[in-house]
Amino acid sequence: MDIKTIMVVGAGQMGSGIAQVAAQTGYQVILHDIKDEFVNKGFNTINKNLTRNVSKGRITEQEKEDILSRIKLTVNLEDAKEADFVIEAASENMEIKSKIFKTLDKVTSKEVILASNTSSLPITEIAAVTDRPEQVIGMHFMNPVPVMKLVEVIRGLATTDEVYQVVEELAKQMGKTPVEVNDFPGFVSNRILLPMINEAIYAVYEGVATPEAIDQVMKLGMNHPMGPLELADFIGLDTCLSIMEILHEGLGDSKYRPCPLLRKYVKAGWLGRKTGRGFYVYE
């Protein structure tokens, strides 16, 4: 497949990061979201990241302008008809994703591969709403996308070897390291990471130690670059809760039960960095 234009559906933290990396590696990018303000916010984030790269001497001002010129903004999902490849990075909600994939299936050419950046929802279920389940695949980037090297490439039940190979090659073209994963709740990354974060929250809940102490133990004792509670705030506590619920429901094991303190913080609107308060307070 000759991929020249990539559409990214969703201009939030993940979508704008994916769009930036795709444009940096020479692809034409169509960045989509449901409102102009969301698309513009995503574009401004990319601009800010690239400006930082210019100030650090990683790229020139001209290279920055060239990258930005390859990004087209839209609020019309039907613009997907111009794309050779689509990566969906919308909210982690099956209803929203299913609706997007139904539309993409109708408007894109039949040979176009539809990828989802879902962090935990089943690819097989997303693929089932389309007439091309063999061309639907998971492409789970890590946050922040421009920095992190890993992409989990998740095969649905019907995904063909040819489609897998195209996506693996695309990930490499984008400077990422693809790792093949089968379609199970949470895949590998979140199935291992989120129960660790959840256990750290239980340790706070049960009064074992303060968030600061728990994070120090994991950073100094286990050589983690960020403590689990710092990381939870960075990911967003609402996202952490959503993934734990998917793991609990999908695998049916009580070890995946979300900590009551996590639920309490989410209900209070203490979602971490994005709201200024989670396990830590952010100015």
PDB file of C-alpha atoms in Angstrom:
ATOM      1  CA  MET A   1       0.000   0.000   0.000  1.00  0.00           C
ATOM      2  CA  ASP A   2       1.177   3.479  -0.843  1.00  0.00           C
ATOM      3  CA  ILE A   3       0.295   5.638   2.160  1.00  0.00           C
ATOM      4  CA  LYS A   4       0.689   9.372   1.572  1.00  0.00           C
ATOM      5  CA  THR A   5      -2.199  10.902   3.570  1.00  0.00           C
ATOM      6  CA  ILE A   6      -3.124   9.872   7.118  1.00  0.00           C
ATOM      7  CA  MET A   7      -6.286  11.047   8.826  1.00  0.00           C
ATOM      8  CA  VAL A   8      -6.199  11.296  12.628  1.00  0.00           C
ATOM      9  CA  VAL A   9      -9.663  11.344  14.214  1.00  0.00           C
ATOM     10  CA  GLY A  10      -9.515  13.151  17.571  1.00  0.00           C
ATOM     11  CA  ALA A  11      -7.229  16.143  18.212  1.00  0.00           C
ATOM     12  CA  GLY A  12      -6.706  15.656  21.958  1.00  0.00           C
ATOM     13  CA  GLN A  13      -3.432  14.803  23.696  1.00  0.00           C
ATOM     14  CA  MET A  14      -2.981  11.490  21.852  1.00  0.00           C
ATOM     15  CA  GLY A  15      -4.427  12.510  18.474  1.00  0.00           C
ATOM     16  CA  SER A  16      -2.389  15.721  18.203  1.00  0.00           C
ATOM     17  CA  GLY A  17       0.741  13.753  19.161  1.00  0.00           C
ATOM     18  CA  ILE A  18       0.077  11.132  16.466  1.00  0.00           C
ATOM     19  CA  ALA A  19      -0.605  13.891  13.907  1.00  0.00           C
ATOM     20  CA  GLN A  20       2.664  15.636  14.833  1.00  0.00           C
ATOM     21  CA  VAL A  21       4.738  12.449  14.447  1.00  0.00           C
ATOM     22  CA  ALA A  22       3.056  11.583  11.117  1.00  0.00           C
ATOM     23  CA  ALA A  23       3.680  15.090   9.731  1.00  0.00           C
ATOM     24  CA  GLN A  24       7.284  15.052  11.006  1.00  0.00           C
ATOM     25  CA  THR A  25       7.921  11.847   9.067  1.00  0.00           C
ATOM     26  CA  GLY A  26       6.667  13.372   5.819  1.00  0.00           C
ATOM     27  CA  TYR A  27       3.028  12.270   5.642  1.00  0.00           C
ATOM     28  CA  GLN A  28       0.195  14.625   4.719  1.00  0.00           C
ATOM     29  CA  VAL A  29      -2.129  14.722   7.745  1.00  0.00           C
ATOM     30  CA  ILE A  30      -5.833  15.490   8.098  1.00  0.00           C
ATOM     31  CA  LEU A  31      -6.505  16.254  11.783  1.00  0.00           C
ATOM     32  CA  HIS A  32     -10.172  15.933  12.724  1.00  0.00           C
ATOM     33  CA  ASP A  33     -12.293  16.696  15.753  1.00  0.00           C
ATOM     34  CA  ILE A  34     -15.975  17.528  16.308  1.00  0.00           C
ATOM     35  CA  LYS A  35     -15.469  21.261  17.002  1.00  0.00           C
ATOM     36  CA  ASP A  36     -13.173  23.942  15.579  1.00  0.00           C
ATOM     37  CA  GLU A  37     -11.935  24.825  19.069  1.00  0.00           C
ATOM     38  CA  PHE A  38     -10.777  21.226  19.665  1.00  0.00           C
ATOM     39  CA  VAL A  39      -8.975  21.010  16.313  1.00  0.00           C
ATOM     40  CA  ASN A  40      -7.333  24.404  16.845  1.00  0.00           C
ATOM     41  CA  LYS A  41      -6.262  23.446  20.367  1.00  0.00           C
ATOM     42  CA  GLY A  42      -4.649  20.281  18.993  1.00  0.00           C
ATOM     43  CA  PHE A  43      -2.864  22.252  16.258  1.00  0.00           C
ATOM     44  CA  ASN A  44      -1.625  24.803  18.821  1.00  0.00           C
ATOM     45  CA  THR A  45      -0.199  21.969  20.944  1.00  0.00           C
ATOM     46  CA  ILE A  46       1.729  20.680  17.908  1.00  0.00           C
ATOM     47  CA  ASN A  47       2.968  24.225  17.161  1.00  0.00           C
ATOM     48  CA  LYS A  48       4.126  24.632  20.776  1.00  0.00           C
ATOM     49  CA  ASN A  49       5.973  21.276  20.728  1.00  0.00           C
ATOM     50  CA  LEU A  50       7.722  22.120  17.460  1.00  0.00           C
ATOM     51  CA  THR A  51       8.650  25.632  18.687  1.00  0.00           C
ATOM     52  CA  ARG A  52      10.293  23.976  21.711  1.00  0.00           C
ATOM     53  CA  ASN A  53      12.218  21.682  19.329  1.00  0.00           C
ATOM     54  CA  VAL A  54      13.419  24.724  17.359  1.00  0.00           C
ATOM     55  CA  SER A  55      14.613  26.466  20.554  1.00  0.00           C
ATOM     56  CA  LYS A  56      16.550  23.315  21.527  1.00  0.00           C
ATOM     57  CA  GLY A  57      18.169  23.115  18.090  1.00  0.00           C
ATOM     58  CA  ARG A  58      16.515  19.799  17.165  1.00  0.00           C
ATOM     59  CA  ILE A  59      14.856  21.238  14.048  1.00  0.00           C
ATOM     60  CA  THR A  60      15.094  24.511  12.100  1.00  0.00           C
ATOM     61  CA  GLU A  61      12.359  27.139  11.819  1.00  0.00           C
ATOM     62  CA  GLN A  62      11.931  26.134   8.152  1.00  0.00           C
ATOM     63  CA  GLU A  63      11.479  22.452   9.095  1.00  0.00           C
ATOM     64  CA  LYS A  64       8.850  23.488  11.643  1.00  0.00           C
ATOM     65  CA  GLU A  65       6.944  25.459   8.979  1.00  0.00           C
ATOM     66  CA  ASP A  66       7.163  22.512   6.551  1.00  0.00           C
ATOM     67  CA  ILE A  67       5.758  20.107   9.171  1.00  0.00           C
ATOM     68  CA  LEU A  68       2.861  22.452  10.026  1.00  0.00           C
ATOM     69  CA  SER A  69       2.083  22.970   6.323  1.00  0.00           C
ATOM     70  CA  ARG A  70       1.459  19.215   5.987  1.00  0.00           C
ATOM     71  CA  ILE A  71      -1.396  19.336   8.543  1.00  0.00           C
ATOM     72  CA  LYS A  72      -4.911  20.131   7.341  1.00  0.00           C
ATOM     73  CA  LEU A  73      -7.634  20.746   9.967  1.00  0.00           C
ATOM     74  CA  THR A  74     -11.254  19.626   9.624  1.00  0.00           C
ATOM     75  CA  VAL A  75     -14.477  19.097  11.584  1.00  0.00           C
ATOM     76  CA  ASN A  76     -15.975  16.988   8.788  1.00  0.00           C
ATOM     77  CA  LEU A  77     -15.420  13.232   9.168  1.00  0.00           C
ATOM     78  CA  GLU A  78     -16.304  12.778   5.487  1.00  0.00           C
ATOM     79  CA  ASP A  79     -12.910  14.299   4.641  1.00  0.00           C
ATOM     80  CA  ALA A  80     -11.628  10.790   5.421  1.00  0.00           C
ATOM     81  CA  LYS A  81     -12.348  10.054   1.749  1.00  0.00           C
ATOM     82  CA  GLU A  82      -9.037  11.847   0.986  1.00  0.00           C
ATOM     83  CA  ALA A  83      -7.048   9.552   3.315  1.00  0.00           C
ATOM     84  CA  ASP A  84      -5.014   6.430   2.502  1.00  0.00           C
ATOM     85  CA  PHE A  85      -4.959   5.384   6.172  1.00  0.00           C
ATOM     86  CA  VAL A  86      -6.997   6.390   9.243  1.00  0.00           C
ATOM     87  CA  ILE A  87      -6.022   6.383  12.934  1.00  0.00           C
ATOM     88  CA  GLU A  88      -8.885   6.993  15.370  1.00  0.00           C
ATOM     89  CA  ALA A  89      -7.858   8.587  18.683  1.00  0.00           C
ATOM     90  CA  ALA A  90     -11.236   9.654  20.098  1.00  0.00           C
ATOM     91  CA  SER A  91     -12.527   9.201  23.670  1.00  0.00           C
ATOM     92  CA  GLU A  92     -12.140   5.756  25.240  1.00  0.00           C
ATOM     93  CA  ASN A  93     -15.820   4.919  24.799  1.00  0.00           C
ATOM     94  CA  MET A  94     -17.144   2.018  22.707  1.00  0.00           C
ATOM     95  CA  GLU A  95     -20.291   3.863  21.606  1.00  0.00           C
ATOM     96  CA  ILE A  96     -18.298   6.853  20.297  1.00  0.00           C
ATOM     97  CA  LYS A  97     -15.718   4.646  18.557  1.00  0.00           C
ATOM     98  CA  SER A  98     -18.369   2.415  16.955  1.00  0.00           C
ATOM     99  CA  LYS A  99     -20.148   5.458  15.524  1.00  0.00           C
ATOM    100  CA  ILE A 100     -16.863   6.817  14.084  1.00  0.00           C
ATOM    101  CA  PHE A 101     -15.922   3.459  12.538  1.00  0.00           C
ATOM    102  CA  LYS A 102     -19.368   3.061  10.932  1.00  0.00           C
ATOM    103  CA  THR A 103     -18.926   6.464   9.252  1.00  0.00           C
ATOM    104  CA  LEU A 104     -15.297   5.809   8.251  1.00  0.00           C
ATOM    105  CA  ASP A 105     -16.344   2.477   6.740  1.00  0.00           C
ATOM    106  CA  LYS A 106     -18.873   4.277   4.528  1.00  0.00           C
ATOM    107  CA  VAL A 107     -16.738   7.235   3.388  1.00  0.00           C
ATOM    108  CA  THR A 108     -13.234   5.771   2.870  1.00  0.00           C
ATOM    109  CA  SER A 109     -12.084   3.680  -0.093  1.00  0.00           C
ATOM    110  CA  LYS A 110     -12.533  -0.040   0.476  1.00  0.00           C
ATOM    111  CA  GLU A 111      -8.780  -0.747   0.584  1.00  0.00           C
ATOM    112  CA  VAL A 112      -8.130   1.805   3.384  1.00  0.00           C
ATOM    113  CA  ILE A 113      -6.995   0.344   6.735  1.00  0.00           C
ATOM    114  CA  LEU A 114      -8.838   1.685   9.798  1.00  0.00           C
ATOM    115  CA  ALA A 115      -6.720   1.732  12.981  1.00  0.00           C
ATOM    116  CA  SER A 116      -7.755   2.543  16.548  1.00  0.00           C
ATOM    117  CA  ASN A 117      -5.477   4.044  19.187  1.00  0.00           C
ATOM    118  CA  THR A 118      -7.683   2.511  21.917  1.00  0.00           C
ATOM    119  CA  SER A 119      -5.762   1.729  25.099  1.00  0.00           C
ATOM    120  CA  SER A 120      -8.030  -1.103  26.255  1.00  0.00           C
ATOM    121  CA  LEU A 121     -11.219  -1.628  24.196  1.00  0.00           C
ATOM    122  CA  PRO A 122     -11.527  -4.804  22.056  1.00  0.00           C
ATOM    123  CA  ILE A 123     -10.443  -4.329  18.429  1.00  0.00           C
ATOM    124  CA  THR A 124     -12.641  -7.277  17.370  1.00  0.00           C
ATOM    125  CA  GLU A 125     -15.740  -5.490  18.692  1.00  0.00           C
ATOM    126  CA  ILE A 126     -14.787  -2.198  16.984  1.00  0.00           C
ATOM    127  CA  ALA A 127     -14.112  -4.082  13.717  1.00  0.00           C
ATOM    128  CA  ALA A 128     -17.513  -5.825  13.868  1.00  0.00           C
ATOM    129  CA  VAL A 129     -19.411  -2.578  13.107  1.00  0.00           C
ATOM    130  CA  THR A 130     -17.630  -2.319   9.720  1.00  0.00           C
ATOM    131  CA  ASP A 131     -17.843  -4.277   6.465  1.00  0.00           C
ATOM    132  CA  ARG A 132     -14.048  -4.678   6.505  1.00  0.00           C
ATOM    133  CA  PRO A 133     -13.143  -6.327   9.849  1.00  0.00           C
ATOM    134  CA  GLU A 134     -10.036  -7.844   8.224  1.00  0.00           C
ATOM    135  CA  GLN A 135      -8.750  -4.257   7.683  1.00  0.00           C
ATOM    136  CA  VAL A 136      -9.320  -3.018  11.233  1.00  0.00           C
ATOM    137  CA  ILE A 137      -6.396  -3.062  13.667  1.00  0.00           C
ATOM    138  CA  GLY A 138      -5.232  -1.526  16.946  1.00  0.00           C
ATOM    139  CA  MET A 139      -2.347   0.943  16.907  1.00  0.00           C
ATOM    140  CA  HIS A 140      -1.847   1.898  20.551  1.00  0.00           C
ATOM    141  CA  PHE A 141       0.674   4.749  20.867  1.00  0.00           C
ATOM    142  CA  MET A 142       2.106   5.744  24.250  1.00  0.00           C
ATOM    143  CA  ASN A 143       1.792   9.168  25.869  1.00  0.00           C
ATOM    144  CA  PRO A 144       3.490  11.581  25.097  1.00  0.00           C
ATOM    145  CA  VAL A 145       3.456  10.290  21.497  1.00  0.00           C
ATOM    146  CA  PRO A 146       6.341  12.409  20.112  1.00  0.00           C
ATOM    147  CA  VAL A 147       8.681  11.059  22.840  1.00  0.00           C
ATOM    148  CA  MET A 148       7.633   7.448  23.489  1.00  0.00           C
ATOM    149  CA  LYS A 149       8.944   4.781  21.097  1.00  0.00           C
ATOM    150  CA  LEU A 150       6.427   1.969  21.614  1.00  0.00           C
ATOM    151  CA  VAL A 151       3.358   1.172  19.515  1.00  0.00           C
ATOM    152  CA  GLU A 152       1.310  -1.883  20.507  1.00  0.00           C
ATOM    153  CA  VAL A 153      -0.089  -3.311  17.247  1.00  0.00           C
ATOM    154  CA  ILE A 154      -3.228  -5.283  18.110  1.00  0.00           C
ATOM    155  CA  ARG A 155      -4.764  -7.819  15.776  1.00  0.00           C
ATOM    156  CA  GLY A 156      -8.511  -8.288  15.916  1.00  0.00           C
ATOM    157  CA  LEU A 157      -9.965 -11.754  15.299  1.00  0.00           C
ATOM    158  CA  ALA A 158     -10.252 -11.079  11.546  1.00  0.00           C
ATOM    159  CA  THR A 159      -7.180  -8.841  10.955  1.00  0.00           C
ATOM    160  CA  THR A 160      -5.118 -10.225   8.055  1.00  0.00           C
ATOM    161  CA  ASP A 161      -1.336 -10.758   8.040  1.00  0.00           C
ATOM    162  CA  GLU A 162      -1.038  -8.285   5.149  1.00  0.00           C
ATOM    163  CA  VAL A 163      -2.768  -5.539   7.148  1.00  0.00           C
ATOM    164  CA  TYR A 164      -0.584  -6.285  10.178  1.00  0.00           C
ATOM    165  CA  GLN A 165       2.561  -5.973   8.014  1.00  0.00           C
ATOM    166  CA  VAL A 166       1.457  -2.636   6.528  1.00  0.00           C
ATOM    167  CA  VAL A 167       0.821  -1.218  10.028  1.00  0.00           C
ATOM    168  CA  GLU A 168       4.079  -2.608  11.424  1.00  0.00           C
ATOM    169  CA  GLU A 169       5.970  -0.930   8.560  1.00  0.00           C
ATOM    170  CA  LEU A 170       4.041   2.347   9.031  1.00  0.00           C
ATOM    171  CA  ALA A 171       4.952   2.399  12.754  1.00  0.00           C
ATOM    172  CA  LYS A 172       8.630   1.946  11.814  1.00  0.00           C
ATOM    173  CA  GLN A 173       8.374   4.740   9.197  1.00  0.00           C
ATOM    174  CA  MET A 174       7.065   6.975  12.011  1.00  0.00           C
ATOM    175  CA  GLY A 175      10.179   6.186  14.055  1.00  0.00           C
ATOM    176  CA  LYS A 176       8.360   3.868  16.471  1.00  0.00           C
ATOM    177  CA  THR A 177       9.013   0.307  17.631  1.00  0.00           C
ATOM    178  CA  PRO A 178       5.950  -1.879  16.911  1.00  0.00           C
ATOM    179  CA  VAL A 179       5.198  -4.847  19.187  1.00  0.00           C
ATOM    180  CA  GLU A 180       2.595  -7.443  18.203  1.00  0.00           C
ATOM    181  CA  VAL A 181      -0.145  -8.040  20.783  1.00  0.00           C
ATOM    182  CA  ASN A 182      -3.341 -10.115  20.691  1.00  0.00           C
ATOM    183  CA  ASP A 183      -6.788  -8.705  21.391  1.00  0.00           C
ATOM    184  CA  PHE A 184      -7.349  -9.056  25.158  1.00  0.00           C
ATOM    185  CA  PRO A 185      -8.643  -6.400  27.588  1.00  0.00           C
ATOM    186  CA  GLY A 186      -5.901  -3.860  28.334  1.00  0.00           C
ATOM    187  CA  PHE A 187      -3.539  -5.558  25.830  1.00  0.00           C
ATOM    188  CA  VAL A 188      -0.079  -5.807  27.503  1.00  0.00           C
ATOM    189  CA  SER A 189       0.771  -2.246  28.588  1.00  0.00           C
ATOM    190  CA  ASN A 190      -2.375  -1.409  30.532  1.00  0.00           C
ATOM    191  CA  ARG A 191      -3.027  -4.941  31.767  1.00  0.00           C
ATOM    192  CA  ILE A 192       0.266  -4.722  33.667  1.00  0.00           C
ATOM    193  CA  LEU A 193       0.526  -0.970  34.372  1.00  0.00           C
ATOM    194  CA  LEU A 194      -2.995  -0.156  35.592  1.00  0.00           C
ATOM    195  CA  PRO A 195      -3.251  -2.866  38.282  1.00  0.00           C
ATOM    196  CA  MET A 196       0.087  -1.544  39.628  1.00  0.00           C
ATOM    197  CA  ILE A 197      -1.343   2.009  39.729  1.00  0.00           C
ATOM    198  CA  ASN A 198      -4.564   0.678  41.291  1.00  0.00           C
ATOM    199  CA  GLU A 199      -2.520  -1.162  43.964  1.00  0.00           C
ATOM    200  CA  ALA A 200      -0.619   2.059  44.726  1.00  0.00           C
ATOM    201  CA  ILE A 201      -3.991   3.808  45.200  1.00  0.00           C
ATOM    202  CA  TYR A 202      -5.076   0.990  47.564  1.00  0.00           C
ATOM    203  CA  ALA A 203      -1.859   1.624  49.545  1.00  0.00           C
ATOM    204  CA  VAL A 204      -2.922   5.284  49.985  1.00  0.00           C
ATOM    205  CA  TYR A 205      -6.529   4.243  50.730  1.00  0.00           C
ATOM    206  CA  GLU A 206      -5.422   1.796  53.451  1.00  0.00           C
ATOM    207  CA  GLY A 207      -2.995   4.308  54.994  1.00  0.00           C
ATOM    208  CA  VAL A 208       0.130   2.281  54.184  1.00  0.00           C
ATOM    209  CA  ALA A 209       1.991   5.457  53.132  1.00  0.00           C
ATOM    210  CA  THR A 210       1.518   8.910  51.604  1.00  0.00           C
ATOM    211  CA  PRO A 211       1.449   9.370  47.798  1.00  0.00           C
ATOM    212  CA  GLU A 212       4.888  11.026  48.012  1.00  0.00           C
ATOM    213  CA  ALA A 213       6.345   8.076  49.956  1.00  0.00           C
ATOM    214  CA  ILE A 214       4.848   5.477  47.585  1.00  0.00           C
ATOM    215  CA  ASP A 215       6.195   7.303  44.543  1.00  0.00           C
ATOM    216  CA  GLN A 216       9.652   7.610  46.127  1.00  0.00           C
ATOM    217  CA  VAL A 217       9.758   3.880  46.886  1.00  0.00           C
ATOM    218  CA  MET A 218       8.971   3.028  43.271  1.00  0.00           C
ATOM    219  CA  LYS A 219      11.365   5.612  41.807  1.00  0.00           C
ATOM    220  CA  LEU A 220      14.339   4.984  44.087  1.00  0.00           C
ATOM    221  CA  GLY A 221      13.721   1.303  44.810  1.00  0.00           C
ATOM    222  CA  MET A 222      12.459   0.042  41.431  1.00  0.00           C
ATOM    223  CA  ASN A 223      14.145   2.673  39.224  1.00  0.00           C
ATOM    224  CA  HIS A 224      10.830   3.837  37.695  1.00  0.00           C
ATOM    225  CA  PRO A 225      11.186   7.294  36.072  1.00  0.00           C
ATOM    226  CA  MET A 226       7.803   8.338  37.549  1.00  0.00           C
ATOM    227  CA  GLY A 227       6.005   7.024  40.610  1.00  0.00           C
ATOM    228  CA  PRO A 228       2.649   5.251  40.013  1.00  0.00           C
ATOM    229  CA  LEU A 229       0.569   8.066  41.554  1.00  0.00           C
ATOM    230  CA  GLU A 230       2.415  10.803  39.629  1.00  0.00           C
ATOM    231  CA  LEU A 231       1.820   8.698  36.524  1.00  0.00           C
ATOM    232  CA  ALA A 232      -1.883   8.256  37.360  1.00  0.00           C
ATOM    233  CA  ASP A 233      -2.245  12.052  37.596  1.00  0.00           C
ATOM    234  CA  PHE A 234      -0.432  12.397  34.271  1.00  0.00           C
ATOM    235  CA  ILE A 235      -2.655   9.812  32.518  1.00  0.00           C
ATOM    236  CA  GLY A 236      -5.853  11.200  34.106  1.00  0.00           C
ATOM    237  CA  LEU A 237      -7.664   9.428  36.937  1.00  0.00           C
ATOM    238  CA  ASP A 238     -10.846   9.160  34.840  1.00  0.00           C
ATOM    239  CA  THR A 239      -8.862   7.259  32.186  1.00  0.00           C
ATOM    240  CA  CYS A 240      -7.301   5.028  34.869  1.00  0.00           C
ATOM    241  CA  LEU A 241     -10.759   4.221  36.251  1.00  0.00           C
ATOM    242  CA  SER A 242     -12.162   3.519  32.789  1.00  0.00           C
ATOM    243  CA  ILE A 243      -9.327   1.065  31.985  1.00  0.00           C
ATOM    244  CA  MET A 244      -9.672  -0.694  35.363  1.00  0.00           C
ATOM    245  CA  GLU A 245     -13.406  -1.108  34.712  1.00  0.00           C
ATOM    246  CA  ILE A 246     -12.711  -2.582  31.258  1.00  0.00           C
ATOM    247  CA  LEU A 247     -10.172  -5.014  32.789  1.00  0.00           C
ATOM    248  CA  HIS A 248     -12.572  -5.961  35.598  1.00  0.00           C
ATOM    249  CA  GLU A 249     -15.503  -6.484  33.240  1.00  0.00           C
ATOM    250  CA  GLY A 250     -13.491  -8.159  30.472  1.00  0.00           C
ATOM    251  CA  LEU A 251     -11.463 -10.568  32.614  1.00  0.00           C
ATOM    252  CA  GLY A 252     -13.906 -11.013  35.510  1.00  0.00           C
ATOM    253  CA  ASP A 253     -11.184 -11.298  38.151  1.00  0.00           C
ATOM    254  CA  SER A 254     -11.527  -9.432  41.472  1.00  0.00           C
ATOM    255  CA  LYS A 255      -7.845  -8.422  41.310  1.00  0.00           C
ATOM    256  CA  TYR A 256      -8.903  -5.823  38.703  1.00  0.00           C
ATOM    257  CA  ARG A 257     -11.513  -4.184  40.976  1.00  0.00           C
ATOM    258  CA  PRO A 258     -10.977  -0.393  40.913  1.00  0.00           C
ATOM    259  CA  CYS A 259     -10.002   1.050  44.302  1.00  0.00           C
ATOM    260  CA  PRO A 260     -12.911   2.956  45.965  1.00  0.00           C
ATOM    261  CA  LEU A 261     -10.561   5.942  46.474  1.00  0.00           C
ATOM    262  CA  LEU A 262     -10.014   6.136  42.702  1.00  0.00           C
ATOM    263  CA  ARG A 263     -13.792   6.258  42.160  1.00  0.00           C
ATOM    264  CA  LYS A 264     -14.121   8.929  44.865  1.00  0.00           C
ATOM    265  CA  TYR A 265     -11.472  11.184  43.268  1.00  0.00           C
ATOM    266  CA  VAL A 266     -13.077  10.860  39.836  1.00  0.00           C
ATOM    267  CA  LYS A 267     -16.512  11.726  41.273  1.00  0.00           C
ATOM    268  CA  ALA A 268     -14.959  14.756  42.993  1.00  0.00           C
ATOM    269  CA  GLY A 269     -13.519  15.904  39.648  1.00  0.00           C
ATOM    270  CA  TRP A 270      -9.952  15.416  40.923  1.00  0.00           C
ATOM    271  CA  LEU A 271      -8.686  13.922  37.662  1.00  0.00           C
ATOM    272  CA  GLY A 272      -4.982  14.781  37.952  1.00  0.00           C
ATOM    273  CA  ARG A 273      -2.904  17.310  36.061  1.00  0.00           C
ATOM    274  CA  LYS A 274      -5.646  18.292  33.606  1.00  0.00           C
ATOM    275  CA  THR A 275      -7.900  19.572  36.409  1.00  0.00           C
ATOM    276  CA  GLY A 276      -5.099  20.873  38.663  1.00  0.00           C
ATOM    277  CA  ARG A 277      -5.698  18.278  41.352  1.00  0.00           C
ATOM    278  CA  GLY A 278      -5.372  14.502  41.748  1.00  0.00           C
ATOM    279  CA  PHE A 279      -3.036  12.795  44.189  1.00  0.00           C
ATOM    280  CA  TYR A 280      -1.017  15.995  43.970  1.00  0.00           C
ATOM    281  CA  VAL A 281      -2.017  19.648  43.590  1.00  0.00           C
ATOM    282  CA  TYR A 282      -0.831  21.403  40.412  1.00  0.00           C
ATOM    283  CA  GLU A 283      -0.549  25.161  40.135  1.00  0.00           C
TER     284      GLU A 283
END
